[in-house]
Amino acid sequence: MSRIPMEGKVLSENDRIAAELREKFREHDIFCVNLISSPGSGKTTLLEKTLAGFGPDERVAVLTGDIQTDNDARRLARYGYPVRQITTGGACHLDARMIQRSLEDWDLNSIDVLFIENVGNLVCPTSYDLGEHHKIVLLSVTEGEDKPLKYPATFFKAQVVILTKIDLLPYVQFNLELARENARKVHPEVEIVEVSCTTGQGLDQWRAWLERANVNATLVA
Amino acid sequence: MSRIPMEGKVLSENDRIAAELREKFREHDIFCVNLISSPGSGKTTLLEKTLAGFGPDERVAVLTGDIQTDNDARRLARYGYPVRQITTGGACHLDARMIQRSLEDWDLNSIDVLFIENVGNLVCPTSYDLGEHHKIVLLSVTEGEDKPLKYPATFFKAQVVILTKIDLLPYVQFNLELARENARKVHPEVEIVEVSCTTGQGLDQWRAWLERANVNATLVA
């Protein structure tokens, strides 16, 4: 995010709306996660696999953000759950007001789990609270194991790091142990899940985390 | 970049300093390119291969930007040319003032080619003119061929798109033809170069472009 004098004001206005969203999620018992990563780390593909794992009666919904195009919403809509694209125009991140507006005409009582797919950007999205229960950061093994050290704020605020595309490990120079170590240097308690959406490896672990976190969120609320 | 009221003011101040930089580059006959991409698309690796291709007497220098760490400067310094890390703290992009400050104590008469490696971010860096001759955008084949459509401003302003990691094409779903088509939809005249820093494929084409663009810049100046 740009270091611009108005930044503090914008963020505190965002925090105010995020608090309203958080209250709304609590009231309607909605478990909400916010997926953050570089462009092309596999957020949409992970969501496709995640939606495919829910039963037809489960009450799941997705808000997906991009600067331009509704490609992701079209990809995700095929799974039969409510999906809405947020096109930010030029903004490099989703903010709480965009989420608030997108939810305005949805029946929140019909949603149990809400996935927010942020704009592909490993920097700015993490500064904007969306009222979510957890931030999840994805890091593809093609991006290099140094990313937690280079983008510490994003990895520090995430509850889970999902290392994606692990089927490509034989073809890239990526030290899995060092990646884990770097993530834990920035955020010692972070959960780390390794997945391949191509082979399916690790998806059960991701689903187990989601289920556990959802139950815990309900217990707290 | 955030759509913040102060943005216009910040950008016009940036433009003023960028104009000074441009004048300085002209005066000292420095050819300058600004490399922009997502985190982990291979900017540093491409620069390593590029530096390795220069002769020991060639006058090349690098400024490399990151939010945290001087990993990239350390990697690049091994090639024997002047390299300086710019650590932005929280800022998601390099701006003209950072470049100006970094160049203050360098003898500009001893530099012919200046590479600027921006912060890994496909959105915000493109809004900040650094006085460079050309913006170059890198897109790794692991990121998906839809990125030019999702990040049109960045691809529109780039003179060259470098499709990186093409050695991974057999292992990922990436339609090279569609990627080229998408890049040209956003920017019809854009040059497209395909490289693999692992196999070396395409590096000669990239070097040839650099040489040609450098000669042309000198002719214009």
GROMACS .gro file of C-alpha atoms in nm:
model
  442
    1MET     CA    1   0.000   0.000   0.000
    2SER     CA    2   0.115   0.346  -0.083
    3ARG     CA    3   0.248   0.554   0.205
    4ILE     CA    4   0.017   0.846   0.141
    5PRO     CA    5  -0.087   1.099   0.408
    6MET     CA    6  -0.455   1.010   0.372
    7GLU     CA    7  -0.383   0.645   0.436
    8GLY     CA    8  -0.462   0.653   0.808
    9LYS     CA    9  -0.801   0.811   0.749
   10VAL     CA   10  -0.892   0.563   0.476
   11LEU     CA   11  -0.789   0.269   0.693
   12SER     CA   12  -0.981   0.385   1.000
   13GLU     CA   13  -1.295   0.432   0.784
   14ASN     CA   14  -1.230   0.082   0.651
   15ASP     CA   15  -1.195  -0.054   1.005
   16ARG     CA   16  -1.530   0.101   1.100
   17ILE     CA   17  -1.709  -0.076   0.813
   18ALA     CA   18  -1.515  -0.399   0.877
   19ALA     CA   19  -1.644  -0.394   1.237
   20GLU     CA   20  -2.000  -0.369   1.103
   21LEU     CA   21  -1.933  -0.661   0.870
   22ARG     CA   22  -1.786  -0.864   1.156
   23GLU     CA   23  -2.097  -0.801   1.361
   24LYS     CA   24  -2.315  -0.901   1.066
   25PHE     CA   25  -2.120  -1.225   1.018
   26ARG     CA   26  -2.160  -1.302   1.390
   27GLU     CA   27  -2.533  -1.224   1.384
   28HIS     CA   28  -2.596  -1.448   1.082
   29ASP     CA   29  -2.346  -1.712   1.191
   30ILE     CA   30  -2.136  -1.680   0.877
   31PHE     CA   31  -1.780  -1.811   0.878
   32CYS     CA   32  -1.570  -1.591   0.650
   33VAL     CA   33  -1.218  -1.635   0.515
   34ASN     CA   34  -1.019  -1.392   0.300
   35LEU     CA   35  -0.779  -1.550   0.047
   36ILE     CA   36  -0.473  -1.342  -0.040
   37SER     CA   37  -0.184  -1.414  -0.276
   38SER     CA   38   0.025  -1.298  -0.572
   39PRO     CA   39  -0.149  -1.307  -0.909
   40GLY     CA   40  -0.157  -1.663  -1.038
   41SER     CA   41  -0.082  -1.850  -0.714
   42GLY     CA   42  -0.399  -2.053  -0.754
   43LYS     CA   43  -0.668  -1.888  -0.540
   44THR     CA   44  -0.946  -1.953  -0.793
   45THR     CA   45  -0.833  -2.309  -0.857
   46LEU     CA   46  -0.820  -2.383  -0.484
   47LEU     CA   47  -1.170  -2.238  -0.450
   48GLU     CA   48  -1.292  -2.456  -0.737
   49LYS     CA   49  -1.159  -2.767  -0.560
   50THR     CA   50  -1.298  -2.643  -0.230
   51LEU     CA   51  -1.647  -2.581  -0.368
   52ALA     CA   52  -1.641  -2.921  -0.538
   53GLY     CA   53  -1.589  -3.075  -0.194
   54PHE     CA   54  -1.907  -2.928  -0.042
   55GLY     CA   55  -2.238  -3.114  -0.061
   56PRO     CA   56  -2.524  -2.971  -0.272
   57ASP     CA   57  -2.716  -2.860   0.038
   58GLU     CA   58  -2.427  -2.681   0.202
   59ARG     CA   59  -2.462  -2.305   0.218
   60VAL     CA   60  -2.146  -2.165   0.071
   61ALA     CA   61  -2.091  -1.837  -0.117
   62VAL     CA   62  -1.801  -1.657  -0.282
   63LEU     CA   63  -1.708  -1.295  -0.346
   64THR     CA   64  -1.417  -1.270  -0.587
   65GLY     CA   65  -1.218  -0.955  -0.658
   66ASP     CA   66  -1.026  -0.846  -0.964
   67ILE     CA   67  -0.925  -0.516  -1.117
   68GLN     CA   68  -1.087  -0.618  -1.445
   69THR     CA   69  -1.282  -0.917  -1.588
   70ASP     CA   70  -1.539  -1.148  -1.434
   71ASN     CA   71  -1.342  -1.458  -1.539
   72ASP     CA   72  -1.313  -1.590  -1.185
   73ALA     CA   73  -1.681  -1.551  -1.102
   74ARG     CA   74  -1.769  -1.738  -1.419
   75ARG     CA   75  -1.528  -2.018  -1.332
   76LEU     CA   76  -1.663  -2.045  -0.978
   77ALA     CA   77  -2.035  -2.014  -1.064
   78ARG     CA   78  -2.023  -2.358  -1.228
   79TYR     CA   79  -2.028  -2.522  -0.884
   80GLY     CA   80  -2.385  -2.408  -0.819
   81TYR     CA   81  -2.326  -2.180  -0.519
   82PRO     CA   82  -2.384  -1.804  -0.516
   83VAL     CA   83  -2.080  -1.623  -0.656
   84ARG     CA   84  -2.036  -1.253  -0.717
   85GLN     CA   85  -1.752  -1.073  -0.892
   86ILE     CA   86  -1.625  -0.747  -0.748
   87THR     CA   87  -1.444  -0.547  -1.016
   88THR     CA   88  -1.235  -0.284  -0.843
   89GLY     CA   89  -1.158  -0.071  -1.149
   90GLY     CA   90  -0.809   0.040  -1.053
   91ALA     CA   91  -0.790  -0.050  -0.685
   92CYS     CA   92  -0.529  -0.310  -0.599
   93HIS     CA   93  -0.725  -0.467  -0.311
   94LEU     CA   94  -1.075  -0.527  -0.180
   95ASP     CA   95  -1.196  -0.297   0.096
   96ALA     CA   96  -1.473  -0.339   0.352
   97ARG     CA   97  -1.714  -0.110   0.168
   98MET     CA   98  -1.693  -0.323  -0.148
   99ILE     CA   99  -1.782  -0.629   0.060
  100GLN     CA  100  -2.067  -0.444   0.234
  101ARG     CA  101  -2.217  -0.333  -0.098
  102SER     CA  102  -2.186  -0.679  -0.250
  103LEU     CA  103  -2.370  -0.839   0.039
  104GLU     CA  104  -2.653  -0.580   0.046
  105ASP     CA  105  -2.909  -0.781  -0.153
  106TRP     CA  106  -2.801  -1.127  -0.043
  107ASP     CA  107  -3.002  -1.320   0.215
  108LEU     CA  108  -2.732  -1.364   0.476
  109ASN     CA  109  -2.936  -1.622   0.661
  110SER     CA  110  -2.880  -1.857   0.371
  111ILE     CA  111  -2.499  -1.845   0.395
  112ASP     CA  112  -2.286  -2.047   0.637
  113VAL     CA  113  -1.943  -2.009   0.481
  114LEU     CA  114  -1.829  -1.706   0.280
  115PHE     CA  115  -1.506  -1.715   0.083
  116ILE     CA  116  -1.356  -1.385  -0.025
  117GLU     CA  117  -1.097  -1.410  -0.301
  118ASN     CA  118  -0.894  -1.090  -0.292
  119VAL     CA  119  -0.725  -0.912  -0.583
  120GLY     CA  120  -0.397  -1.086  -0.676
  121ASN     CA  121  -0.145  -0.881  -0.479
  122LEU     CA  122   0.079  -0.992  -0.196
  123VAL     CA  123   0.112  -0.642  -0.047
  124CYS     CA  124  -0.192  -0.416  -0.021
  125PRO     CA  125  -0.489  -0.649   0.052
  126THR     CA  126  -0.358  -0.743   0.393
  127SER     CA  127  -0.398  -0.382   0.520
  128TYR     CA  128  -0.773  -0.385   0.458
  129ASP     CA  129  -0.977  -0.569   0.721
  130LEU     CA  130  -1.287  -0.718   0.558
  131GLY     CA  131  -1.446  -0.840   0.881
  132GLU     CA  132  -1.327  -1.192   0.800
  133HIS     CA  133  -1.249  -1.455   1.063
  134HIS     CA  134  -0.919  -1.546   0.902
  135LYS     CA  135  -0.681  -1.433   0.634
  136ILE     CA  136  -0.530  -1.719   0.431
  137VAL     CA  137  -0.220  -1.658   0.222
  138LEU     CA  138  -0.134  -1.878  -0.075
  139LEU     CA  139   0.224  -1.913  -0.197
  140SER     CA  140   0.296  -2.117  -0.506
  141VAL     CA  141   0.617  -2.321  -0.507
  142THR     CA  142   0.709  -2.150  -0.834
  143GLU     CA  143   0.740  -1.815  -0.654
  144GLY     CA  144   1.040  -1.896  -0.435
  145GLU     CA  145   1.078  -1.968  -0.066
  146ASP     CA  146   1.191  -1.614   0.021
  147LYS     CA  147   0.846  -1.454  -0.009
  148PRO     CA  148   0.750  -1.463   0.363
  149LEU     CA  149   1.062  -1.257   0.440
  150LYS     CA  150   0.994  -1.011   0.159
  151TYR     CA  151   0.623  -0.965   0.238
  152PRO     CA  152   0.624  -1.008   0.616
  153ALA     CA  153   0.302  -0.816   0.695
  154THR     CA  154   0.094  -1.047   0.477
  155PHE     CA  155   0.241  -1.364   0.623
  156PHE     CA  156   0.224  -1.230   0.977
  157LYS     CA  157  -0.148  -1.157   0.953
  158ALA     CA  158  -0.242  -1.488   0.792
  159GLN     CA  159  -0.372  -1.774   1.003
  160VAL     CA  160  -0.273  -2.029   0.739
  161VAL     CA  161  -0.012  -2.040   0.464
  162ILE     CA  162  -0.112  -2.269   0.179
  163LEU     CA  163   0.185  -2.376  -0.031
  164THR     CA  164   0.025  -2.444  -0.370
  165LYS     CA  165   0.129  -2.630  -0.688
  166ILE     CA  166   0.345  -2.878  -0.495
  167ASP     CA  167   0.317  -3.114  -0.793
  168LEU     CA  168   0.567  -2.878  -0.961
  169LEU     CA  169   0.833  -2.934  -0.692
  170PRO     CA  170   1.039  -3.173  -0.908
  171TYR     CA  171   1.072  -2.905  -1.178
  172VAL     CA  172   1.152  -2.592  -0.976
  173GLN     CA  173   1.418  -2.490  -0.728
  174PHE     CA  174   1.210  -2.457  -0.414
  175ASN     CA  175   1.324  -2.564  -0.072
  176LEU     CA  176   1.008  -2.666   0.113
  177GLU     CA  177   1.184  -2.681   0.450
  178LEU     CA  178   1.326  -2.331   0.404
  179ALA     CA  179   0.985  -2.199   0.297
  180ARG     CA  180   0.830  -2.336   0.616
  181GLU     CA  181   1.116  -2.194   0.821
  182ASN     CA  182   1.077  -1.848   0.661
  183ALA     CA  183   0.702  -1.847   0.718
  184ARG     CA  184   0.756  -1.936   1.085
  185LYS     CA  185   1.027  -1.673   1.124
  186VAL     CA  186   0.764  -1.412   1.041
  187HIS     CA  187   0.474  -1.586   1.214
  188PRO     CA  188   0.579  -1.866   1.452
  189GLU     CA  189   0.228  -2.008   1.510
  190VAL     CA  190   0.117  -2.006   1.148
  191GLU     CA  191  -0.047  -2.321   1.015
  192ILE     CA  192   0.114  -2.450   0.694
  193VAL     CA  193  -0.073  -2.666   0.446
  194GLU     CA  194   0.079  -2.801   0.126
  195VAL     CA  195  -0.155  -2.867  -0.164
  196SER     CA  196  -0.164  -2.957  -0.529
  197CYS     CA  197  -0.495  -2.889  -0.700
  198THR     CA  198  -0.368  -3.098  -0.994
  199THR     CA  199  -0.312  -3.420  -0.796
  200GLY     CA  200  -0.545  -3.341  -0.506
  201GLN     CA  201  -0.264  -3.385  -0.252
  202GLY     CA  202  -0.322  -3.191   0.070
  203LEU     CA  203  -0.679  -3.086  -0.010
  204ASP     CA  204  -0.814  -3.307   0.270
  205GLN     CA  205  -0.586  -3.125   0.515
  206TRP     CA  206  -0.713  -2.787   0.391
  207ARG     CA  207  -1.076  -2.903   0.422
  208ALA     CA  208  -1.010  -3.037   0.772
  209TRP     CA  209  -0.864  -2.699   0.872
  210LEU     CA  210  -1.167  -2.517   0.729
  211GLU     CA  211  -1.410  -2.739   0.916
  212ARG     CA  212  -1.221  -2.705   1.244
  213ALA     CA  213  -1.189  -2.327   1.210
  214ASN     CA  214  -1.558  -2.297   1.124
  215VAL     CA  215  -1.659  -2.496   1.433
  216ASN     CA  216  -1.425  -2.291   1.654
  217ALA     CA  217  -1.562  -1.964   1.511
  218THR     CA  218  -1.915  -2.077   1.594
  219LEU     CA  219  -1.815  -2.172   1.948
  220VAL     CA  220  -1.662  -1.829   2.003
  221ALA     CA  221  -1.956  -1.635   1.855
  222MET     CA  222  -0.283   0.148  -0.619
  223SER     CA  223  -0.530   0.266  -0.367
  224ARG     CA  224  -0.790   0.510  -0.490
  225ILE     CA  225  -0.721   0.767  -0.224
  226PRO     CA  226  -0.800   1.140  -0.258
  227MET     CA  227  -0.434   1.236  -0.219
  228GLU     CA  228  -0.334   1.006  -0.501
  229GLY     CA  229  -0.337   1.274  -0.772
  230LYS     CA  230  -0.110   1.502  -0.572
  231VAL     CA  231   0.134   1.221  -0.494
  232LEU     CA  232   0.147   1.115  -0.857
  233SER     CA  233   0.205   1.466  -0.993
  234GLU     CA  234   0.490   1.513  -0.743
  235ASN     CA  235   0.625   1.178  -0.862
  236ASP     CA  236   0.596   1.289  -1.224
  237ARG     CA  237   0.795   1.603  -1.147
  238ILE     CA  238   1.083   1.402  -1.000
  239ALA     CA  239   1.059   1.143  -1.278
  240ALA     CA  240   1.105   1.424  -1.531
  241GLU     CA  241   1.423   1.528  -1.351
  242LEU     CA  242   1.544   1.168  -1.358
  243ARG     CA  243   1.464   1.141  -1.729
  244GLU     CA  244   1.666   1.455  -1.795
  245LYS     CA  245   1.954   1.314  -1.588
  246PHE     CA  246   1.947   0.985  -1.781
  247ARG     CA  247   1.955   1.181  -2.110
  248GLU     CA  248   2.238   1.403  -1.993
  249HIS     CA  249   2.454   1.108  -1.882
  250ASP     CA  250   2.344   0.887  -2.170
  251ILE     CA  251   2.202   0.617  -1.943
  252PHE     CA  252   1.958   0.365  -2.085
  253CYS     CA  253   1.712   0.268  -1.812
  254VAL     CA  254   1.452  -0.009  -1.795
  255ASN     CA  255   1.204  -0.078  -1.517
  256LEU     CA  256   1.115  -0.446  -1.457
  257ILE     CA  257   0.768  -0.510  -1.317
  258SER     CA  258   0.594  -0.837  -1.229
  259SER     CA  259   0.412  -1.039  -0.966
  260PRO     CA  260   0.625  -1.167  -0.679
  261GLY     CA  261   0.823  -1.469  -0.793
  262SER     CA  262   0.790  -1.428  -1.170
  263GLY     CA  263   1.166  -1.432  -1.207
  264LYS     CA  264   1.284  -1.070  -1.226
  265THR     CA  265   1.598  -1.132  -1.020
  266THR     CA  266   1.681  -1.453  -1.205
  267LEU     CA  267   1.639  -1.280  -1.541
  268LEU     CA  268   1.867  -1.001  -1.419
  269GLU     CA  269   2.126  -1.256  -1.308
  270LYS     CA  270   2.128  -1.410  -1.656
  271THR     CA  271   2.132  -1.065  -1.814
  272LEU     CA  272   2.426  -0.943  -1.606
  273ALA     CA  273   2.613  -1.267  -1.681
  274GLY     CA  274   2.581  -1.181  -2.051
  275PHE     CA  275   2.757  -0.845  -2.023
  276GLY     CA  276   3.135  -0.817  -2.062
  277PRO     CA  277   3.351  -0.719  -1.762
  278ASP     CA  278   3.410  -0.370  -1.903
  279GLU     CA  279   3.046  -0.292  -1.973
  280ARG     CA  280   2.897  -0.027  -1.752
  281VAL     CA  281   2.583  -0.175  -1.608
  282ALA     CA  282   2.413  -0.105  -1.274
  283VAL     CA  283   2.105  -0.228  -1.088
  284LEU     CA  284   1.864  -0.079  -0.836
  285THR     CA  285   1.645  -0.347  -0.684
  286GLY     CA  286   1.335  -0.283  -0.474
  287ASP     CA  287   1.171  -0.490  -0.204
  288ILE     CA  288   0.954  -0.419   0.097
  289GLN     CA  289   1.200  -0.606   0.319
  290THR     CA  290   1.534  -0.791   0.284
  291ASP     CA  291   1.839  -0.724   0.068
  292ASN     CA  292   1.836  -1.080  -0.071
  293ASP     CA  293   1.811  -0.964  -0.430
  294ALA     CA  294   2.095  -0.713  -0.408
  295ARG     CA  295   2.316  -0.983  -0.259
  296ARG     CA  296   2.227  -1.224  -0.539
  297LEU     CA  297   2.294  -0.962  -0.806
  298ALA     CA  298   2.613  -0.818  -0.655
  299ARG     CA  299   2.796  -1.141  -0.738
  300TYR     CA  300   2.818  -1.037  -1.103
  301GLY     CA  301   3.059  -0.755  -1.022
  302TYR     CA  302   2.848  -0.457  -1.128
  303PRO     CA  303   2.719  -0.186  -0.892
  304VAL     CA  304   2.395  -0.300  -0.728
  305ARG     CA  305   2.192  -0.120  -0.464
  306GLN     CA  306   1.892  -0.246  -0.270
  307ILE     CA  307   1.602  -0.011  -0.207
  308THR     CA  308   1.399  -0.132   0.091
  309THR     CA  309   1.063   0.043   0.079
  310GLY     CA  310   0.951  -0.042   0.433
  311GLY     CA  311   0.580  -0.077   0.364
  312ALA     CA  312   0.543   0.077   0.019
  313CYS     CA  313   0.425  -0.162  -0.251
  314HIS     CA  314   0.618   0.006  -0.535
  315LEU     CA  315   0.925   0.212  -0.611
  316ASP     CA  316   0.873   0.584  -0.665
  317ALA     CA  317   1.086   0.843  -0.841
  318ARG     CA  318   1.217   0.994  -0.518
  319MET     CA  319   1.356   0.656  -0.405
  320ILE     CA  320   1.542   0.628  -0.736
  321GLN     CA  321   1.668   0.986  -0.709
  322ARG     CA  322   1.805   0.929  -0.358
  323SER     CA  323   1.967   0.600  -0.454
  324LEU     CA  324   2.151   0.761  -0.744
  325GLU     CA  325   2.272   1.064  -0.544
  326ASP     CA  326   2.621   0.937  -0.465
  327TRP     CA  327   2.675   0.729  -0.779
  328ASP     CA  328   2.893   0.859  -1.059
  329LEU     CA  329   2.635   0.860  -1.338
  330ASN     CA  330   2.903   0.903  -1.602
  331SER     CA  331   3.017   0.550  -1.526
  332ILE     CA  332   2.678   0.392  -1.606
  333ASP     CA  333   2.548   0.309  -1.953
  334VAL     CA  334   2.262   0.075  -1.868
  335LEU     CA  335   2.055   0.093  -1.549
  336PHE     CA  336   1.815  -0.185  -1.459
  337ILE     CA  337   1.548  -0.109  -1.202
  338GLU     CA  338   1.384  -0.416  -1.047
  339ASN     CA  339   1.056  -0.302  -0.897
  340VAL     CA  340   0.876  -0.445  -0.592
  341GLY     CA  341   0.692  -0.767  -0.683
  342ASN     CA  342   0.345  -0.635  -0.756
  343LEU     CA  343   0.153  -0.643  -1.082
  344VAL     CA  344  -0.067  -0.345  -0.991
  345CYS     CA  345   0.084  -0.040  -0.824
  346PRO     CA  346   0.438  -0.004  -0.968
  347THR     CA  347   0.308   0.080  -1.313
  348SER     CA  348   0.151   0.406  -1.186
  349TYR     CA  349   0.487   0.545  -1.074
  350ASP     CA  350   0.702   0.683  -1.353
  351LEU     CA  351   1.070   0.637  -1.263
  352GLY     CA  352   1.207   0.829  -1.561
  353GLU     CA  353   1.288   0.498  -1.730
  354HIS     CA  354   1.298   0.452  -2.108
  355HIS     CA  355   1.086   0.141  -2.095
  356LYS     CA  356   0.873  -0.063  -1.861
  357ILE     CA  357   0.914  -0.439  -1.902
  358VAL     CA  358   0.654  -0.674  -1.757
  359LEU     CA  359   0.736  -1.035  -1.675
  360LEU     CA  360   0.466  -1.300  -1.664
  361SER     CA  361   0.556  -1.651  -1.560
  362VAL     CA  362   0.375  -1.936  -1.738
  363THR     CA  363   0.273  -2.069  -1.398
  364GLU     CA  364   0.054  -1.760  -1.340
  365GLY     CA  365  -0.203  -1.823  -1.611
  366GLU     CA  366  -0.267  -1.663  -1.947
  367ASP     CA  367  -0.549  -1.438  -1.821
  368LYS     CA  368  -0.322  -1.191  -1.641
  369PRO     CA  369  -0.300  -0.925  -1.918
  370LEU     CA  370  -0.680  -0.894  -1.909
  371LYS     CA  371  -0.689  -0.874  -1.529
  372TYR     CA  372  -0.404  -0.623  -1.498
  373PRO     CA  373  -0.451  -0.420  -1.817
  374ALA     CA  374  -0.279  -0.097  -1.706
  375THR     CA  375   0.049  -0.278  -1.640
  376PHE     CA  376   0.047  -0.463  -1.971
  377PHE     CA  377  -0.065  -0.154  -2.162
  378LYS     CA  378   0.225   0.055  -2.036
  379ALA     CA  379   0.493  -0.211  -2.094
  380GLN     CA  380   0.702  -0.205  -2.408
  381VAL     CA  381   0.786  -0.573  -2.374
  382VAL     CA  382   0.614  -0.872  -2.214
  383ILE     CA  383   0.859  -1.142  -2.112
  384LEU     CA  384   0.691  -1.478  -2.067
  385THR     CA  385   0.920  -1.651  -1.816
  386LYS     CA  386   0.974  -2.011  -1.700
  387ILE     CA  387   0.873  -2.156  -2.037
  388ASP     CA  388   1.061  -2.473  -1.943
  389LEU     CA  389   0.763  -2.544  -1.714
  390LEU     CA  390   0.513  -2.541  -2.004
  391PRO     CA  391   0.487  -2.924  -2.017
  392TYR     CA  392   0.378  -2.931  -1.651
  393VAL     CA  393   0.126  -2.646  -1.632
  394GLN     CA  394  -0.196  -2.558  -1.809
  395PHE     CA  395  -0.089  -2.248  -1.996
  396ASN     CA  396  -0.196  -2.164  -2.348
  397LEU     CA  397   0.093  -1.968  -2.498
  398GLU     CA  398  -0.112  -1.857  -2.799
  399LEU     CA  399  -0.392  -1.727  -2.576
  400ALA     CA  400  -0.141  -1.546  -2.354
  401ARG     CA  401   0.003  -1.367  -2.658
  402GLU     CA  402  -0.349  -1.289  -2.780
  403ASN     CA  403  -0.450  -1.147  -2.440
  404ALA     CA  404  -0.137  -0.932  -2.419
  405ARG     CA  405  -0.206  -0.793  -2.768
  406LYS     CA  406  -0.573  -0.730  -2.686
  407VAL     CA  407  -0.455  -0.489  -2.416
  408HIS     CA  408  -0.153  -0.358  -2.606
  409PRO     CA  409  -0.152  -0.442  -2.978
  410GLU     CA  410   0.208  -0.333  -3.050
  411VAL     CA  411   0.366  -0.498  -2.747
  412GLU     CA  412   0.681  -0.701  -2.806
  413ILE     CA  413   0.660  -1.055  -2.661
  414VAL     CA  414   0.968  -1.254  -2.568
  415GLU     CA  415   0.957  -1.606  -2.427
  416VAL     CA  416   1.240  -1.712  -2.201
  417SER     CA  417   1.357  -1.985  -1.970
  418CYS     CA  418   1.638  -1.889  -1.738
  419THR     CA  419   1.679  -2.259  -1.658
  420THR     CA  420   1.751  -2.372  -2.016
  421GLY     CA  421   1.862  -2.035  -2.153
  422GLN     CA  422   1.596  -2.044  -2.426
  423GLY     CA  423   1.498  -1.698  -2.548
  424LEU     CA  424   1.770  -1.510  -2.360
  425ASP     CA  425   1.941  -1.417  -2.687
  426GLN     CA  426   1.616  -1.261  -2.808
  427TRP     CA  427   1.586  -1.060  -2.485
  428ARG     CA  428   1.950  -0.943  -2.516
  429ALA     CA  429   1.894  -0.848  -2.879
  430TRP     CA  430   1.590  -0.641  -2.780
  431LEU     CA  431   1.790  -0.467  -2.505
  432GLU     CA  432   2.072  -0.381  -2.742
  433ARG     CA  433   1.835  -0.251  -3.009
  434ALA     CA  434   1.634  -0.045  -2.760
  435ASN     CA  435   1.953   0.099  -2.608
  436VAL     CA  436   2.080   0.207  -2.954
  437ASN     CA  437   1.742   0.360  -3.039
  438ALA     CA  438   1.731   0.548  -2.708
  439THR     CA  439   2.074   0.693  -2.779
  440LEU     CA  440   1.970   0.800  -3.129
  441VAL     CA  441   1.664   0.980  -2.989
  442ALA     CA  442   1.855   1.151  -2.705
   0.00000   0.00000   0.00000
